[in-house]
PDB file of C-alpha atoms in Angstrom:
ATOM      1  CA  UNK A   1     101.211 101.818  91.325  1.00 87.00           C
ATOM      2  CA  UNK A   2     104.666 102.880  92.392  1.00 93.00           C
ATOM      3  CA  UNK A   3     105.597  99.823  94.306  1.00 98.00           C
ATOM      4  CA  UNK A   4     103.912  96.452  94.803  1.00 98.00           C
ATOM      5  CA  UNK A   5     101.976  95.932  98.065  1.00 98.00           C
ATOM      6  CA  UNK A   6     104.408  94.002 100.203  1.00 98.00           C
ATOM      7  CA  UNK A   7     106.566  96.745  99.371  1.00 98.00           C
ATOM      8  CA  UNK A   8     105.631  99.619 100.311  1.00 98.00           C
ATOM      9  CA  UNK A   9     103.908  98.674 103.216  1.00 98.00           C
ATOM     10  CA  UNK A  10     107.778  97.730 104.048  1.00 98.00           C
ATOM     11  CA  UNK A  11     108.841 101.472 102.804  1.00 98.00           C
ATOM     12  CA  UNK A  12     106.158 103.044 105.484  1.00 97.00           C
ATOM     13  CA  UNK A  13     107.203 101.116 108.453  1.00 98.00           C
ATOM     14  CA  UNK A  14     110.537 102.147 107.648  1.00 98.00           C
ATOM     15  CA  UNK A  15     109.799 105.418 107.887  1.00 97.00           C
ATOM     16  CA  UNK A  16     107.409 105.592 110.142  1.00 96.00           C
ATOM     17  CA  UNK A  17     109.065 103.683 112.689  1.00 96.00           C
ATOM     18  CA  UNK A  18     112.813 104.282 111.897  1.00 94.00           C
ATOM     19  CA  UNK A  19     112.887 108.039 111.325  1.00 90.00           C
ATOM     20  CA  UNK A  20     110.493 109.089 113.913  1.00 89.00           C
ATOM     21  CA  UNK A  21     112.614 106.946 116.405  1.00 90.00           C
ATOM     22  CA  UNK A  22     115.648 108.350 114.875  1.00 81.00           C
ATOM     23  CA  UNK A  23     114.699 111.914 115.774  1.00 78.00           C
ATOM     24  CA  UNK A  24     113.396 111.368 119.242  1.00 77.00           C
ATOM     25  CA  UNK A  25     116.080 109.190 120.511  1.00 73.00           C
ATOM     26  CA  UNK A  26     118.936 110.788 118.754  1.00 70.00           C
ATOM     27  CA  UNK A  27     117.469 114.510 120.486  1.00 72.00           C
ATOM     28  CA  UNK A  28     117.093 112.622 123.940  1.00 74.00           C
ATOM     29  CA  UNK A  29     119.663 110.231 124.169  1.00 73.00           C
ATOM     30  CA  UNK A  30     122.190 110.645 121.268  1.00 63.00           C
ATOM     31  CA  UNK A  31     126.102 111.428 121.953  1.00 67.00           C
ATOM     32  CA  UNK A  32     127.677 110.516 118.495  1.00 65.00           C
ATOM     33  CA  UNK A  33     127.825 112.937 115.749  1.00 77.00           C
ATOM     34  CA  UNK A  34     126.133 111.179 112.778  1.00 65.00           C
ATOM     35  CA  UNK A  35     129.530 111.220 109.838  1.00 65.00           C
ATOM     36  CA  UNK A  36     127.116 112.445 107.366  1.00 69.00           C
ATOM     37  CA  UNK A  37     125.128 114.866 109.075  1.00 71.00           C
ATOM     38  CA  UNK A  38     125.798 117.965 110.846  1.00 70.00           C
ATOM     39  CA  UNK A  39     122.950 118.029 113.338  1.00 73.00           C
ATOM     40  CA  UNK A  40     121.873 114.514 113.461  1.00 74.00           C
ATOM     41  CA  UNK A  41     123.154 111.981 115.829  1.00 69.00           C
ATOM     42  CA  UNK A  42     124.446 108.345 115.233  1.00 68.00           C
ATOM     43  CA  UNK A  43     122.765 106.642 118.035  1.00 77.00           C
ATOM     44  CA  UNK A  44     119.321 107.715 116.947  1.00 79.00           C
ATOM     45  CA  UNK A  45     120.175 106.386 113.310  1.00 88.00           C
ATOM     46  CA  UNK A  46     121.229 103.064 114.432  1.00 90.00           C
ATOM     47  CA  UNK A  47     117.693 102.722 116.495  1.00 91.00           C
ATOM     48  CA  UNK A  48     115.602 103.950 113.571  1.00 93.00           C
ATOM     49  CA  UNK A  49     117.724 101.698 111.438  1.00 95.00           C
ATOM     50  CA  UNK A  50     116.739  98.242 114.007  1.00 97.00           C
ATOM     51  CA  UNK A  51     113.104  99.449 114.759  1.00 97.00           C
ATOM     52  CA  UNK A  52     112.790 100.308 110.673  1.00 98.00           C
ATOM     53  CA  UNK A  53     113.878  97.036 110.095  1.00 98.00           C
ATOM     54  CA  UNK A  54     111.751  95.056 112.923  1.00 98.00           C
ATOM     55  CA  UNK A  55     108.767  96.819 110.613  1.00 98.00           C
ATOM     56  CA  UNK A  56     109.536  96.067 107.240  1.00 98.00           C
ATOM     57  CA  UNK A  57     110.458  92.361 108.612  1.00 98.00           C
ATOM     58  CA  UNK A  58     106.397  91.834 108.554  1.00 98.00           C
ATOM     59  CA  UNK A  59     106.075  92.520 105.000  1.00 98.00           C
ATOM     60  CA  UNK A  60     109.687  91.289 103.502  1.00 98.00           C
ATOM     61  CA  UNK A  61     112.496  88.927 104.131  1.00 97.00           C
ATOM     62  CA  UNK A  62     114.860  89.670 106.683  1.00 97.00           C
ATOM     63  CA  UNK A  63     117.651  90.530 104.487  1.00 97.00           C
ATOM     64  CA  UNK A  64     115.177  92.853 102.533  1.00 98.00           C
ATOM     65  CA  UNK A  65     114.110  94.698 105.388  1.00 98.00           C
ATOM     66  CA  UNK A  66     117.551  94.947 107.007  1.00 98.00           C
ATOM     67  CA  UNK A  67     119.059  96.202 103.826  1.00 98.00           C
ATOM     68  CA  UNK A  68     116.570  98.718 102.962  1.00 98.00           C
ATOM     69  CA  UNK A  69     116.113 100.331 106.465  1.00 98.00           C
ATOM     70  CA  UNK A  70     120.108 100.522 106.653  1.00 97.00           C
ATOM     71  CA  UNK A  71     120.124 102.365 103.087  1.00 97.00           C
ATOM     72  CA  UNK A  72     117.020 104.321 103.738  1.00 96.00           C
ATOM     73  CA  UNK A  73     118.480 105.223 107.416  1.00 93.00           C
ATOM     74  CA  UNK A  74     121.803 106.379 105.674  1.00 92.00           C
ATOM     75  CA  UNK A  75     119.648 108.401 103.383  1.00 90.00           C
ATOM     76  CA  UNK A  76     117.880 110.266 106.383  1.00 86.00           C
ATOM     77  CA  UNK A  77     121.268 111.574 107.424  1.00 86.00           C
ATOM     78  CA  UNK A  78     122.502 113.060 104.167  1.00 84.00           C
ATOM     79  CA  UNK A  79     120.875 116.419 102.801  1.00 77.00           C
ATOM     80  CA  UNK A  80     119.904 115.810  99.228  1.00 76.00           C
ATOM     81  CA  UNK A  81     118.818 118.374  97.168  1.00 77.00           C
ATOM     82  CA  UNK A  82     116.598 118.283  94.435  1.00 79.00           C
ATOM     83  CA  UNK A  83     115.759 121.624  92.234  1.00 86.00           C
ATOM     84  CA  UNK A  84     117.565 123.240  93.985  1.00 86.00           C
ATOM     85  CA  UNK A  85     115.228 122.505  97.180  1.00 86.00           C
ATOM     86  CA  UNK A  86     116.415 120.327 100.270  1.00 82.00           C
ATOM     87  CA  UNK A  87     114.607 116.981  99.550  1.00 82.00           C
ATOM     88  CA  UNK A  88     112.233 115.974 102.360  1.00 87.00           C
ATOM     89  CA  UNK A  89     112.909 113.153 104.243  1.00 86.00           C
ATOM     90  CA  UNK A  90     109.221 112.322 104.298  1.00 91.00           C
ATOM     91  CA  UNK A  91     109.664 111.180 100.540  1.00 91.00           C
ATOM     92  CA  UNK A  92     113.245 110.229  99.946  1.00 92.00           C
ATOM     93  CA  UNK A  93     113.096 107.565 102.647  1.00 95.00           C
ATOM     94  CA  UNK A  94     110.348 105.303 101.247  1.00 97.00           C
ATOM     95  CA  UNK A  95     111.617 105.799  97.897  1.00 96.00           C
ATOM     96  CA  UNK A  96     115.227 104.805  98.760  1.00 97.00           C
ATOM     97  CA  UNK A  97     113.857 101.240 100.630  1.00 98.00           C
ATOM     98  CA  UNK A  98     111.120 100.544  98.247  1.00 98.00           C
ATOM     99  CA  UNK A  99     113.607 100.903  95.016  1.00 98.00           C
ATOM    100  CA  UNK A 100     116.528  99.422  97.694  1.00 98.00           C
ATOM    101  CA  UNK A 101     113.832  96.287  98.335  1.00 98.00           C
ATOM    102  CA  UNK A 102     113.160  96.215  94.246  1.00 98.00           C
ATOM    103  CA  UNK A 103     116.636  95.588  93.597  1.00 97.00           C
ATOM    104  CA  UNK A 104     117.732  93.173  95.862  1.00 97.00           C
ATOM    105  CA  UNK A 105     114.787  91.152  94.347  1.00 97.00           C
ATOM    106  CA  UNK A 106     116.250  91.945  90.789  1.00 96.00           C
ATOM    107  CA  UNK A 107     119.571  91.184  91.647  1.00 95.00           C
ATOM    108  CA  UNK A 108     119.700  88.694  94.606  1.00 92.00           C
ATOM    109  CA  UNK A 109     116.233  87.180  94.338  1.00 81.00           C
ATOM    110  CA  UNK A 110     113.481  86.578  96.880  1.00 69.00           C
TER     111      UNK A 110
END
């Protein structure tokens, strides 16, 4: 097991609910290159960001959820590259708020 329960039920409402939202609404309605991106948009990463959080809330404490959805959001926006391969999304946004979540619990507590 990667991540306890709590957690990564957080990690998949993050991405389920932030990065699909951050797509759609940054395609539809977004204005504001995204600073780390050249084709995404910043409006549609602050929405995935607040609707991210409003689903990890559920699982985690609110400073939990708001940190890893920012972090995790941040991470959707930058290319990473792994083996020489673009990293998908898909996987390096769970990862990056469930290990974000772990930390704050190692470091900060709760």
């Amino acid at each position: 097991k990667l991540f306890p329960e709590d957690v990564a039920y957080a990690s998949i409402m993050i991405l389920a609910l932030g990065d699909s939202t951050a797509h759609f609404f940054g395609e539809k309605f977004g204005r504001i290159k995204h600073p780390l991106s050249k084709e995404k948009l910043l409006e549609g990463s602050l929405l995935g960001t607040l609707l991210g959080f409003l689903g990890a809330v559920i699982f985690v404490s609110p400073l939990q959820a708001l940190i890893a959805a920012t972090i995790a959001m941040i991470a959707e926006a930058m290319e990473i590259e792994f083996n020489n391969q673009l990293l998908d999304d898909n996987i390096s946004i769970p990862l990056v708020a469930g290990v974000t979540i772990l930390l704050i619990r190692k470091f900060v507590g709760g």
